[in-house]
Tab-separated table of C-alpha atoms in Angstrom:
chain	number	residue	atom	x	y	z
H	663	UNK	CA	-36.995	21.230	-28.821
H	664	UNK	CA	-34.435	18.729	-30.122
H	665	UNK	CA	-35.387	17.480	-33.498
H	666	UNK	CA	-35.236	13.701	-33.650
H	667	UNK	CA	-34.654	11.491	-36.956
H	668	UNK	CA	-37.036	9.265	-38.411
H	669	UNK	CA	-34.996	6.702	-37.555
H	670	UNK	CA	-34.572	7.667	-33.930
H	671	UNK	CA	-38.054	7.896	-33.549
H	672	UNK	CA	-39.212	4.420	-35.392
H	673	UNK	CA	-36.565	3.435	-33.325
H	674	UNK	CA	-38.074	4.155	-29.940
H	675	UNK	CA	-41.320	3.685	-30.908
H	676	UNK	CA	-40.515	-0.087	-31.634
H	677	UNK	CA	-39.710	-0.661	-28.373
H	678	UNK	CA	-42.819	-1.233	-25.827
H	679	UNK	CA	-40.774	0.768	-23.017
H	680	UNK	CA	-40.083	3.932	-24.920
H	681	UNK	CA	-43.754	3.640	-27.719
H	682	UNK	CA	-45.285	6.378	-25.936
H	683	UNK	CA	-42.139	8.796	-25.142
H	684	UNK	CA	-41.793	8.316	-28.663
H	685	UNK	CA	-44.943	8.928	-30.409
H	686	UNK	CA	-45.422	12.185	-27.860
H	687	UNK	CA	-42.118	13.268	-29.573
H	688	UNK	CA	-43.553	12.959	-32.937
H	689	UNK	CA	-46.156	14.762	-32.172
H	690	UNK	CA	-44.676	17.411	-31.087
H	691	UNK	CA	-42.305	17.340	-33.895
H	692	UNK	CA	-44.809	17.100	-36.761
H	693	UNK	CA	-48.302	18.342	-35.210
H	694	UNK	CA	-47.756	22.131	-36.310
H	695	UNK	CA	-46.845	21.702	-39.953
H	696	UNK	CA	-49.637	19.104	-40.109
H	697	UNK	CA	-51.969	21.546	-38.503
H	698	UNK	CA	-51.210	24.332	-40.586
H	699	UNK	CA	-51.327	21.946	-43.354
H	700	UNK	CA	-55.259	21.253	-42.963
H	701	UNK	CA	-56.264	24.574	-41.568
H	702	UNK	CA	-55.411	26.073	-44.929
H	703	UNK	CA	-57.458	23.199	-46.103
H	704	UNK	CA	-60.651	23.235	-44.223
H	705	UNK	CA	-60.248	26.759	-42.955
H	706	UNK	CA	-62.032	26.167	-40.028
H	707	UNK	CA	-59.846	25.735	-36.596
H	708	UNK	CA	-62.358	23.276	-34.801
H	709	UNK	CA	-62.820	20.805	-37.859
H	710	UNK	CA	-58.979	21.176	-37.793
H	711	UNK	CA	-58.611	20.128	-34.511
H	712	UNK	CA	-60.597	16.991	-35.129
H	713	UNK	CA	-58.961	16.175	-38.318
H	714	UNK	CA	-55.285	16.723	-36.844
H	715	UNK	CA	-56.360	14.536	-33.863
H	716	UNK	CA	-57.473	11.793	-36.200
H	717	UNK	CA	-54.433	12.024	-38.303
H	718	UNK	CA	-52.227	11.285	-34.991
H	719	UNK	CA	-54.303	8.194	-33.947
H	720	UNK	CA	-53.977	6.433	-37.392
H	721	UNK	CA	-50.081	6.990	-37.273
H	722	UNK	CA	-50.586	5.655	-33.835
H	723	UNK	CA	-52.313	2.651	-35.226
H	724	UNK	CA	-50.063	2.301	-38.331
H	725	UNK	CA	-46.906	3.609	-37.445
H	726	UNK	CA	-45.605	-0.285	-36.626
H	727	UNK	CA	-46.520	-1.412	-40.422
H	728	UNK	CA	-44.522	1.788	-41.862
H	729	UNK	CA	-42.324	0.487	-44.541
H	730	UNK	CA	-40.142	3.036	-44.790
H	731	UNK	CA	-40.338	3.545	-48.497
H	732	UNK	CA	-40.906	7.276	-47.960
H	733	UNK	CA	-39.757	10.017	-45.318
H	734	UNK	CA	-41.396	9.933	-42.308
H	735	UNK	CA	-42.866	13.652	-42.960
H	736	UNK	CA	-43.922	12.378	-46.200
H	737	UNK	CA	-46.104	10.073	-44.916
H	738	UNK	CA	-47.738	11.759	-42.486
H	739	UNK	CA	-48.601	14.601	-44.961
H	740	UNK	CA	-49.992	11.638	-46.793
H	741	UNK	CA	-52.663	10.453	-44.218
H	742	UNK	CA	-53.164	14.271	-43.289
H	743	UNK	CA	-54.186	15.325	-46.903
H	744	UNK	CA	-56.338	12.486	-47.279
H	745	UNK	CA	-58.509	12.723	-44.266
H	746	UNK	CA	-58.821	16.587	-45.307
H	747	UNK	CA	-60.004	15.434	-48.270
H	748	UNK	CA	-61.966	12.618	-46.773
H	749	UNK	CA	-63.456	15.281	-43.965
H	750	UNK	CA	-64.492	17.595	-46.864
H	751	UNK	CA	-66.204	15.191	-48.991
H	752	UNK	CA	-68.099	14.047	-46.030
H	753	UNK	CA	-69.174	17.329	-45.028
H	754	UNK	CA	-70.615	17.800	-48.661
H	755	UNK	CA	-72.832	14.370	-48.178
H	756	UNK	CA	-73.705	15.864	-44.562
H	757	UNK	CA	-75.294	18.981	-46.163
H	758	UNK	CA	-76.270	18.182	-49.440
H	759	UNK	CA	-74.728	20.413	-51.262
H	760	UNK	CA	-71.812	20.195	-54.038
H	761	UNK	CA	-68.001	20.658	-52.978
H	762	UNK	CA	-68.084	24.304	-54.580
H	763	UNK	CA	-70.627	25.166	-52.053
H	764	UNK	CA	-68.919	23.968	-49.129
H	765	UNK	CA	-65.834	26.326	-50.427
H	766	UNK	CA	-67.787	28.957	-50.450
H	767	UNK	CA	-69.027	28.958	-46.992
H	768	UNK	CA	-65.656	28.539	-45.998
H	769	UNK	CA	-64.992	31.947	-48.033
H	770	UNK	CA	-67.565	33.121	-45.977
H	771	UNK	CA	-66.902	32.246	-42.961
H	772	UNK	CA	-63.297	33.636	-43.209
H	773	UNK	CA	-65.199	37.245	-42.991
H	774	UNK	CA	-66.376	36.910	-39.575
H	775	UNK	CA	-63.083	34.467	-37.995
H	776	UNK	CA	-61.467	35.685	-34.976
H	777	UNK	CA	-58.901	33.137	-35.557
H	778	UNK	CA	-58.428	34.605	-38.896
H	779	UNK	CA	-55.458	37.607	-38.735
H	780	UNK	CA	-55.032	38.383	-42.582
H	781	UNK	CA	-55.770	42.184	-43.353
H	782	UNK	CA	-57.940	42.462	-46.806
H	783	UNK	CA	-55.669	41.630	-49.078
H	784	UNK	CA	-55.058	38.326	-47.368
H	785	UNK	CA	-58.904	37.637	-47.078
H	786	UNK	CA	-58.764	38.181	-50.984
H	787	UNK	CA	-56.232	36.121	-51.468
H	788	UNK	CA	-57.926	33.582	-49.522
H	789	UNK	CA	-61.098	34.142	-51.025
H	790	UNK	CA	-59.259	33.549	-54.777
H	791	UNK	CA	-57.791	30.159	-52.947
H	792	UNK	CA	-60.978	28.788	-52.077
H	793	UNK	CA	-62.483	29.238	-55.536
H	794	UNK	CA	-59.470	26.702	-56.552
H	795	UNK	CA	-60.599	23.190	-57.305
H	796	UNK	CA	-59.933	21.080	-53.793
H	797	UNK	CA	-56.624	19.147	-55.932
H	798	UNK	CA	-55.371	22.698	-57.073
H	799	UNK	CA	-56.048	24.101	-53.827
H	800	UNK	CA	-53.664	21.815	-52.214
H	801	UNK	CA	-50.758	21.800	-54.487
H	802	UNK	CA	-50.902	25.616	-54.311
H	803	UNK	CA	-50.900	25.630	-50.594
H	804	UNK	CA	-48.068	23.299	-50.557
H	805	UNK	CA	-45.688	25.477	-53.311
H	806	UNK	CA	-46.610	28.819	-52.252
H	807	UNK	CA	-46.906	28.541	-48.343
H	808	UNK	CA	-45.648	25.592	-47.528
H	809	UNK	CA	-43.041	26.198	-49.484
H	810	UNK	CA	-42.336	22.481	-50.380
H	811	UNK	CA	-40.665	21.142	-53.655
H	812	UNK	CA	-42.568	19.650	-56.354
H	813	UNK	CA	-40.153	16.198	-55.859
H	814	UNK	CA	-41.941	16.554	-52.381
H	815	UNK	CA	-45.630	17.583	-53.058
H	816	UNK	CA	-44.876	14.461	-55.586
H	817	UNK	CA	-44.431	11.970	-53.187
H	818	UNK	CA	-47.177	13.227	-50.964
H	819	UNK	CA	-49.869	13.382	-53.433
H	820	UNK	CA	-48.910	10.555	-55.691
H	821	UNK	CA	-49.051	12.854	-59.170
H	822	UNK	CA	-45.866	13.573	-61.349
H	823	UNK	CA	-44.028	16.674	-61.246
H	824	UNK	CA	-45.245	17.919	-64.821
H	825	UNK	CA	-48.809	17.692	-63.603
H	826	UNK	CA	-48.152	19.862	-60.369
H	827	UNK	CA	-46.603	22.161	-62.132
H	828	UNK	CA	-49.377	22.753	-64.637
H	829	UNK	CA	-51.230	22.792	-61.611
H	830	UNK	CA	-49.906	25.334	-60.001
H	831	UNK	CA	-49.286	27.641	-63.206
H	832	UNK	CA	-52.669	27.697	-63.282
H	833	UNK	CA	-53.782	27.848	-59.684
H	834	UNK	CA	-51.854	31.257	-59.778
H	835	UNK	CA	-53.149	32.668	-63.414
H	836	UNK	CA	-56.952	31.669	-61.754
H	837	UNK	CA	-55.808	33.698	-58.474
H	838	UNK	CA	-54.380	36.645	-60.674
H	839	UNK	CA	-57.376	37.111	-62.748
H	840	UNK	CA	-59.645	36.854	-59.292
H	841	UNK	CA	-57.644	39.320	-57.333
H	842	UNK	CA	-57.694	41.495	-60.349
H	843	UNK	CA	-61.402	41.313	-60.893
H	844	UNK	CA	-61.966	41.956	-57.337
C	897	UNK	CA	-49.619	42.124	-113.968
C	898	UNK	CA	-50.704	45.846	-114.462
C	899	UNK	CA	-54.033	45.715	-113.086
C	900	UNK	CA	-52.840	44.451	-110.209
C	901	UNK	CA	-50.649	47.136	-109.915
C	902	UNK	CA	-53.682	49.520	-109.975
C	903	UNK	CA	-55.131	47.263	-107.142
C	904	UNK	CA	-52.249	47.646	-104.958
C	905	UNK	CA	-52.243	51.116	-105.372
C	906	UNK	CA	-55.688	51.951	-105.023
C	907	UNK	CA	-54.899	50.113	-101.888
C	908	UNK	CA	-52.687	52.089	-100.944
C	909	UNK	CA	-54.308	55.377	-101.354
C	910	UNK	CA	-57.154	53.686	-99.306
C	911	UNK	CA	-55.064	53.270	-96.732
C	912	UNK	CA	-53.460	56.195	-96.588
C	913	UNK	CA	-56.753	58.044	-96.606
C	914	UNK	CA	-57.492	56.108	-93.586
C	915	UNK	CA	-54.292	56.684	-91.953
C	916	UNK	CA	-54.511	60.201	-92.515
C	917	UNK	CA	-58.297	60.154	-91.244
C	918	UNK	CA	-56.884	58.288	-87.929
C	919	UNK	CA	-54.365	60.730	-87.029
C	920	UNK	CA	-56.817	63.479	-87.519
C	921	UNK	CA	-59.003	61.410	-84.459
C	922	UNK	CA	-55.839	60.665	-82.838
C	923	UNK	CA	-57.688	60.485	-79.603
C	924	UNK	CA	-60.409	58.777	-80.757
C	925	UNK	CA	-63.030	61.223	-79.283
C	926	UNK	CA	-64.401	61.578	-82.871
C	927	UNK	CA	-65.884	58.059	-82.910
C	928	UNK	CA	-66.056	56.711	-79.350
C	929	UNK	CA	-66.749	58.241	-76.397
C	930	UNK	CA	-66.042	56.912	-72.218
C	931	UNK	CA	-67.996	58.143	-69.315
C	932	UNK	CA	-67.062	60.877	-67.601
C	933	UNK	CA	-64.327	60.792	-65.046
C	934	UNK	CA	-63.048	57.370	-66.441
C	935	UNK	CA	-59.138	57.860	-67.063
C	936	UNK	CA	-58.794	59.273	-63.241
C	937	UNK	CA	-60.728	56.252	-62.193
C	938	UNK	CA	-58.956	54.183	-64.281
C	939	UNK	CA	-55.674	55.171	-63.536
C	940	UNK	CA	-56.652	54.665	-59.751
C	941	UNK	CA	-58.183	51.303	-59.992
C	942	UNK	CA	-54.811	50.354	-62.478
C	943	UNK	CA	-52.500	51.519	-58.897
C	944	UNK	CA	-54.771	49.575	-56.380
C	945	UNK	CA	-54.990	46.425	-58.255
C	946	UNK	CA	-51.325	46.706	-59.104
C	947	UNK	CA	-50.310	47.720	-55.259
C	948	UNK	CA	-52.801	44.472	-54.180
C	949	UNK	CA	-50.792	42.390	-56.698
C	950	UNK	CA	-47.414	43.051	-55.330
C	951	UNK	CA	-48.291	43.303	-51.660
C	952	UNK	CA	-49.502	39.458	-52.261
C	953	UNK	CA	-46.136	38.962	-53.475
C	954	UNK	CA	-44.402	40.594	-50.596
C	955	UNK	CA	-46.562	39.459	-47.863
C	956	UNK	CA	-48.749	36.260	-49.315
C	957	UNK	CA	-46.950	33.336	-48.158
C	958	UNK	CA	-47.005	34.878	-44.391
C	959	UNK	CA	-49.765	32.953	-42.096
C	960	UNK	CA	-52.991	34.992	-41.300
C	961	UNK	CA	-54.588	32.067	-39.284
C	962	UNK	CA	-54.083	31.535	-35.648
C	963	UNK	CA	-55.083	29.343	-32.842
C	964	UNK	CA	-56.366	29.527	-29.321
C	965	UNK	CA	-53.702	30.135	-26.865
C	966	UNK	CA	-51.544	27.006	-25.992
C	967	UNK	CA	-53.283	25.074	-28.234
C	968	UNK	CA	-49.994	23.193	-29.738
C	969	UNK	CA	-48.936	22.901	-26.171
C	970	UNK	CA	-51.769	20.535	-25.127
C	971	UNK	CA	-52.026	19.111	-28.131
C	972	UNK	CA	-49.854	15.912	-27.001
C	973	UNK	CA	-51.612	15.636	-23.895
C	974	UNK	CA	-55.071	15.726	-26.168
C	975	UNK	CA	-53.624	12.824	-28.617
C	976	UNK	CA	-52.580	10.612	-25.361
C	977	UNK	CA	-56.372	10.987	-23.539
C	978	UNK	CA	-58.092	10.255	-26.955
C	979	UNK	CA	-55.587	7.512	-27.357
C	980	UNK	CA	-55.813	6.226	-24.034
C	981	UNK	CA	-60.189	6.714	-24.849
C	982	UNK	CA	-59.809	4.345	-27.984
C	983	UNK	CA	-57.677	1.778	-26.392
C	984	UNK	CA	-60.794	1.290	-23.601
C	985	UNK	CA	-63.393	1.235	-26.207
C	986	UNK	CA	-61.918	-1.221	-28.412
C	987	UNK	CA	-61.644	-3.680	-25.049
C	988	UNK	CA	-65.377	-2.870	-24.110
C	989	UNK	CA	-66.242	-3.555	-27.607
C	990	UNK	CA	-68.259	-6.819	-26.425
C	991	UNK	CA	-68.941	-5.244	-23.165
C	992	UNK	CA	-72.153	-3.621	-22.154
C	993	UNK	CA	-71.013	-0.316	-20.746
C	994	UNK	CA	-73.573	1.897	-19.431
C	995	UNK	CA	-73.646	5.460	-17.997
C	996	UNK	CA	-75.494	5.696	-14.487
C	997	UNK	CA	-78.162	8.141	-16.341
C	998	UNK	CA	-78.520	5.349	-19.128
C	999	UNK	CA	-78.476	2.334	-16.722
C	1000	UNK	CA	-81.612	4.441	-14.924
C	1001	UNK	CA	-83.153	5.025	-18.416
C	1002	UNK	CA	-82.902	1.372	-19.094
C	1003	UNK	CA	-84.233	0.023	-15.607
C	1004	UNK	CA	-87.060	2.377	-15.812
C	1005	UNK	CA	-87.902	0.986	-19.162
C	1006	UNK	CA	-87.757	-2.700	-18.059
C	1007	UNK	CA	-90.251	-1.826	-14.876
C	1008	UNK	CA	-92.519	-0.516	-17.196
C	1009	UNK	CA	-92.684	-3.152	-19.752
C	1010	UNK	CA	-93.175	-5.452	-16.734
C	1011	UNK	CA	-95.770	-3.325	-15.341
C	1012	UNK	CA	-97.384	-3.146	-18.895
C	1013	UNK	CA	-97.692	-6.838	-19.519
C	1014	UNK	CA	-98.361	-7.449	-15.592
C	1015	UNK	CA	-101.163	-5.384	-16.090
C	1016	UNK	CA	-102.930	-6.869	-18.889
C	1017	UNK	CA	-102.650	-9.951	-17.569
C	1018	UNK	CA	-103.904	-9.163	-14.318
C	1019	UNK	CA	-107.085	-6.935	-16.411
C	1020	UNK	CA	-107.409	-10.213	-18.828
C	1021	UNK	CA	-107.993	-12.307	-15.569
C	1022	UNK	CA	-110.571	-9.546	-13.796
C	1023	UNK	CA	-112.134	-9.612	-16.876
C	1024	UNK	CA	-113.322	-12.687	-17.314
C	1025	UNK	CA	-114.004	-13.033	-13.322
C	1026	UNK	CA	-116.197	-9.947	-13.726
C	1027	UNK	CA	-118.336	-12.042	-16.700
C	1028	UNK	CA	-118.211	-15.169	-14.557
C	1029	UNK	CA	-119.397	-12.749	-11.847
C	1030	UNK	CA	-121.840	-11.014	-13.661
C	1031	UNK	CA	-122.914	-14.529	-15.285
C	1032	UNK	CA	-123.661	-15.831	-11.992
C	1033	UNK	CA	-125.147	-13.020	-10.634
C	1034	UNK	CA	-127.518	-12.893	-13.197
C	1035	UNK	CA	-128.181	-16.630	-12.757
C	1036	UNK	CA	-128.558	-16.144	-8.958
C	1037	UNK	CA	-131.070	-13.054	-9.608
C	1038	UNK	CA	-132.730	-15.376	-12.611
C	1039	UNK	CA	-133.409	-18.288	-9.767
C	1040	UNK	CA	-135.276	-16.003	-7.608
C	1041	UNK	CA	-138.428	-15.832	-10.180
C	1042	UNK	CA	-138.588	-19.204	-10.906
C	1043	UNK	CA	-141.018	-21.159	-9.275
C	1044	UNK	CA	-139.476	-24.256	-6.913
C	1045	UNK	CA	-141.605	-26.720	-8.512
C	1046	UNK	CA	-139.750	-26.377	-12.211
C	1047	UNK	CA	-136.608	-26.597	-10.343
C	1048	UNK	CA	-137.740	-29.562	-8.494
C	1049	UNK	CA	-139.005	-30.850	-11.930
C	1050	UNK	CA	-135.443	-29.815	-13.792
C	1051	UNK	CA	-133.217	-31.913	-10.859
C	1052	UNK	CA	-135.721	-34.759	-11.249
C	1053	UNK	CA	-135.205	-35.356	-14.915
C	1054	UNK	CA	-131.687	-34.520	-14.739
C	1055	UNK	CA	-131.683	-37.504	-12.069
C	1056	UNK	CA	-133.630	-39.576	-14.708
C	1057	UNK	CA	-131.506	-39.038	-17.683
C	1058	UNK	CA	-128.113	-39.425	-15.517
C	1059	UNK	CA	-129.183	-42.975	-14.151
C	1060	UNK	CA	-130.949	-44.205	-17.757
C	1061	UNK	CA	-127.523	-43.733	-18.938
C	1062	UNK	CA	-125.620	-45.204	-16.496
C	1063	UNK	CA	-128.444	-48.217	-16.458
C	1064	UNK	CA	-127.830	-48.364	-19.957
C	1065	UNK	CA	-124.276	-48.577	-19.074
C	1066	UNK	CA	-124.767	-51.562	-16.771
C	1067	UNK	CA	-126.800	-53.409	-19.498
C	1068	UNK	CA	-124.110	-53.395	-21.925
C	1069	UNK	CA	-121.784	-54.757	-18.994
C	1070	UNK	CA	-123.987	-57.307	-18.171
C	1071	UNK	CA	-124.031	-58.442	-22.304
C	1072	UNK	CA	-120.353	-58.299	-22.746
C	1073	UNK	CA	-119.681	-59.901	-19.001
C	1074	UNK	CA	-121.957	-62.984	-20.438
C	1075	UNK	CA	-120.722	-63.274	-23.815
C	1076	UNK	CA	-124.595	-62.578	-25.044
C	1077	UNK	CA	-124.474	-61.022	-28.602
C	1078	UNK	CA	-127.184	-58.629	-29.673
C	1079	UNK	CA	-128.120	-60.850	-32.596
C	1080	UNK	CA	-129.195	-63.790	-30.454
C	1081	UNK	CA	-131.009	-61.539	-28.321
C	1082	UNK	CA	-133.145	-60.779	-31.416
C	1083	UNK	CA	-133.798	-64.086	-32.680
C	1084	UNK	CA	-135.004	-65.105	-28.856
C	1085	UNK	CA	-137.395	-61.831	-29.845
C-alpha cells in the first residue's frame, strides 16, 4: 500500500470530491499502529474495536480544524491515548471499582484470551505491565514496543522528556522486580 | 596517647579473635542453618529467573496479541457505515424516527390509554344512570303503597302553594303598575 504524506492526505481530504478517498486512506494508513496502540492498553480486542472506531470518527469530525502544529501520526496517537484513557476511567465508574481493579481483571482475563498468542513468559510480562500505573503503562508501551522516541512519546502525551524517562526507568525496575518475584 | 594505644590494640586482638573464629565457620553451618535441599533449589530458581529475564529481552517487544481474521481489512468499510450511521442521526436529531416494532409498541399504548379513559367515562356515566335508575325505581316501587288520597292531597297543596305565589306575584304587579306604596296602604288600614 502506497504510503501517503500528511500533506497529501490533508490535501485530499480538503477537497469535497476526494474527503472520503482520503480519509479511507488514512485509515488504512494509521488504523493498525493505532490499534495495536490501545489493545496493549485495554487488553481486550472488542473494547478495542470500539475505541479504535471512535478514534477514526473524531479525526473524521476534526480533521478540517487540524492546525498542523504537530505530525499527523502525532495527533492521532493523541486522540487515541486519550479515549483509552477516557474508556478506562469510564469502565471504573461503570463497575465501581478503583482503576487497580480494572487492571487486574485485565491480568486476568489475559489467562483465558484466544486472541492472546504470548507463551508464559509473555503472559508474565504482561501481567508485570498491567500492575504499572495507567501513565507508566503507556510510556512503557510506547518505548519498549512501540519503539517510539521520547521527543515523540513527548509530543503525544504532553510531558517532558526528563519525566518519561524517569518513567520508564522505573516502569522497567517495577517489571524486573515482578518478573523476578514471580 | 598511650591508653589509646592499648584501646586500639585490644581492638585489634578482638578482632582478630573474631576473624580467626569466622574462618573456623567459614561456611557458616556453625551458627545458621538453611533447609534442606536449598542450594540445588536455589541454584535452579537463580537459572529460571535469569533465563525468563533474558528471553524478555530477546523476545519482549514481539506482539503476542492478535485479531480475528481480516479484521484490519474491513476495518475501513466499518469506519465508513458508522460514519455514514452518524451523519443520519445527527439529521434525524429533531426527527421522530421509529422502528416498526416501536411504532406498534407506541400505537398499542395510545389505544389503551384511550380505552382506559373511554372507559371510565363511559362507567362514570352508567354509574350515575344506575342511581338515577335505582332512585326511581325505588320511587316507582315507594308509590305503589301509598294510598291515592295523600297523593291527591300532596298535588293539591302543591297546586295551592304554586298559585299563592304566583297570586302574590300579581299583587305586587298590580302595586307597582299603580304607583300604590305599601305605606299608604297602611295608613288607609
Amino acid at each position: 500500500m502506497k504510503e501517503f504524506t500528511d500533506i497529501e492526505l490533508l490535501n485530499q481530504f480538503r477537497k469535497e470530491e476526494t474527503k472520503h478517498y482520503a480519509f479511507n486512506m488514512l485509515v488504512r494508513q494509521y488504523q493498525q499502529k493505532v490499534y495495536w496502540h490501545i489493545r496493549r492498553i485495554l487488553i481486550d480486542h472488542d473494547d478495542t474495536n470500539d475505541v479504535v472506531q471512535n478514534v477514526f470518527i473524531k479525526v473524521w469530525k476534526s480533521l478540517e480544524n487540524f492546525r498542523e502544529d504537530s505530525k499527523l501520526f502525532t495527533w492521532i496517537y493523541r486522540i487515541a491515548t486519550n479515549e483509552a484513557i477516557t474508556f478506562l476511567n469510564q469502565k471504573k465508574k461503570r463497575f465501581f471499582v478503583p482503576m487497580v481493579d480494572v487492571e487486574q481483571r485485565l491480568s486476568a482475563s489475559l489467562n483465558g484470551d484466544v486472541l492472546f498468542t504470548g507463551d508464559k513468559i509473555q503472559l508474565i510480562l504482561q501481567k508485570a505491565i498491567l500492575k504499572l500505573p495507567t501513565q507508566q503503562r503507556i510510556v512503557f508501551n510506547m518505548k519498549y514496543f512501540e519503539g517510539m522516541k521520547y521527543e515523540e512519546i513527548s509530543e503525544v502525551l504532553g510531558v517532558t522528556v526528563g519525566a518519561l524517562k524517569a518513567s520508564y526507568h522505573h516502569a522497567v525496575k517495577k517489571i524486573e522486580k515482578f518478573v523476578s518475584e514471580y | 596517647m598511650q591508653a589509646g594505644n592499648l584501646k586500639m590494640k585490644e581492638n585489634k586482638k578482638y578482632s582478630t579473635f573474631n576473624l580467626s573464629d569466622q574462618t573456623q565457620n567459614s561456611t557458616g553451618q556453625g551458627i545458621f542453618s538453611v533447609p534442606a535441599g536449598y542450594f540445588e533449589e536455589l541454584e535452579t530458581e537463580i537459572t529460571s529467573k535469569v533465563t525468563l529475564l533474558s528471553s524478555l529481552e530477546h523476545s519482549g517487544q514481539e506482539n503476542h496479541f492478535a485479531v480475528p481474521a481480516n479484521y484490519f481489512e474491513n476495518f475501513p468499510i466499518t469506519v465508513s457505515e458508522k460514519l455514514a450511521n452518524e451523519g443520519q442521526k445527527s439529521k434525524k436529531l429533531f426527527h421522530v424516527s421509529l422502528q416498526p416494532q416501536q411504532a406498534l409498541t407506541f400505537a398499542s399504548f395510545l389505544l389503551l390509554l384511550w380505552f382506559s379513559i373511554n372507559t371510565r367515562t363511559t362507567r362514570t356515566i352508567s354509574l350515575t344512570d344506575t342511581a338515577y335508575s335505582i332512585e326511581l325505581s325505588n320511587e316507582t316501587e315507594y308509590l305503589q303503597y301509598i294510598d291515592e288520597y295523600t297523593i291527591v292531597d300532596l298535588l293539591a297543596n302543591q297546586t295551592e302553594s304554586q298559585n299563592s305565589s304566583s297570586s302574590s306575584d300579581s299583587y305586587i304587579q298590580y302595586l307597582l303598575d299603580n304607583d300604590i306604596e305599601i305605606s299608604q296602604i297602611e295608613n288607609n288600614l
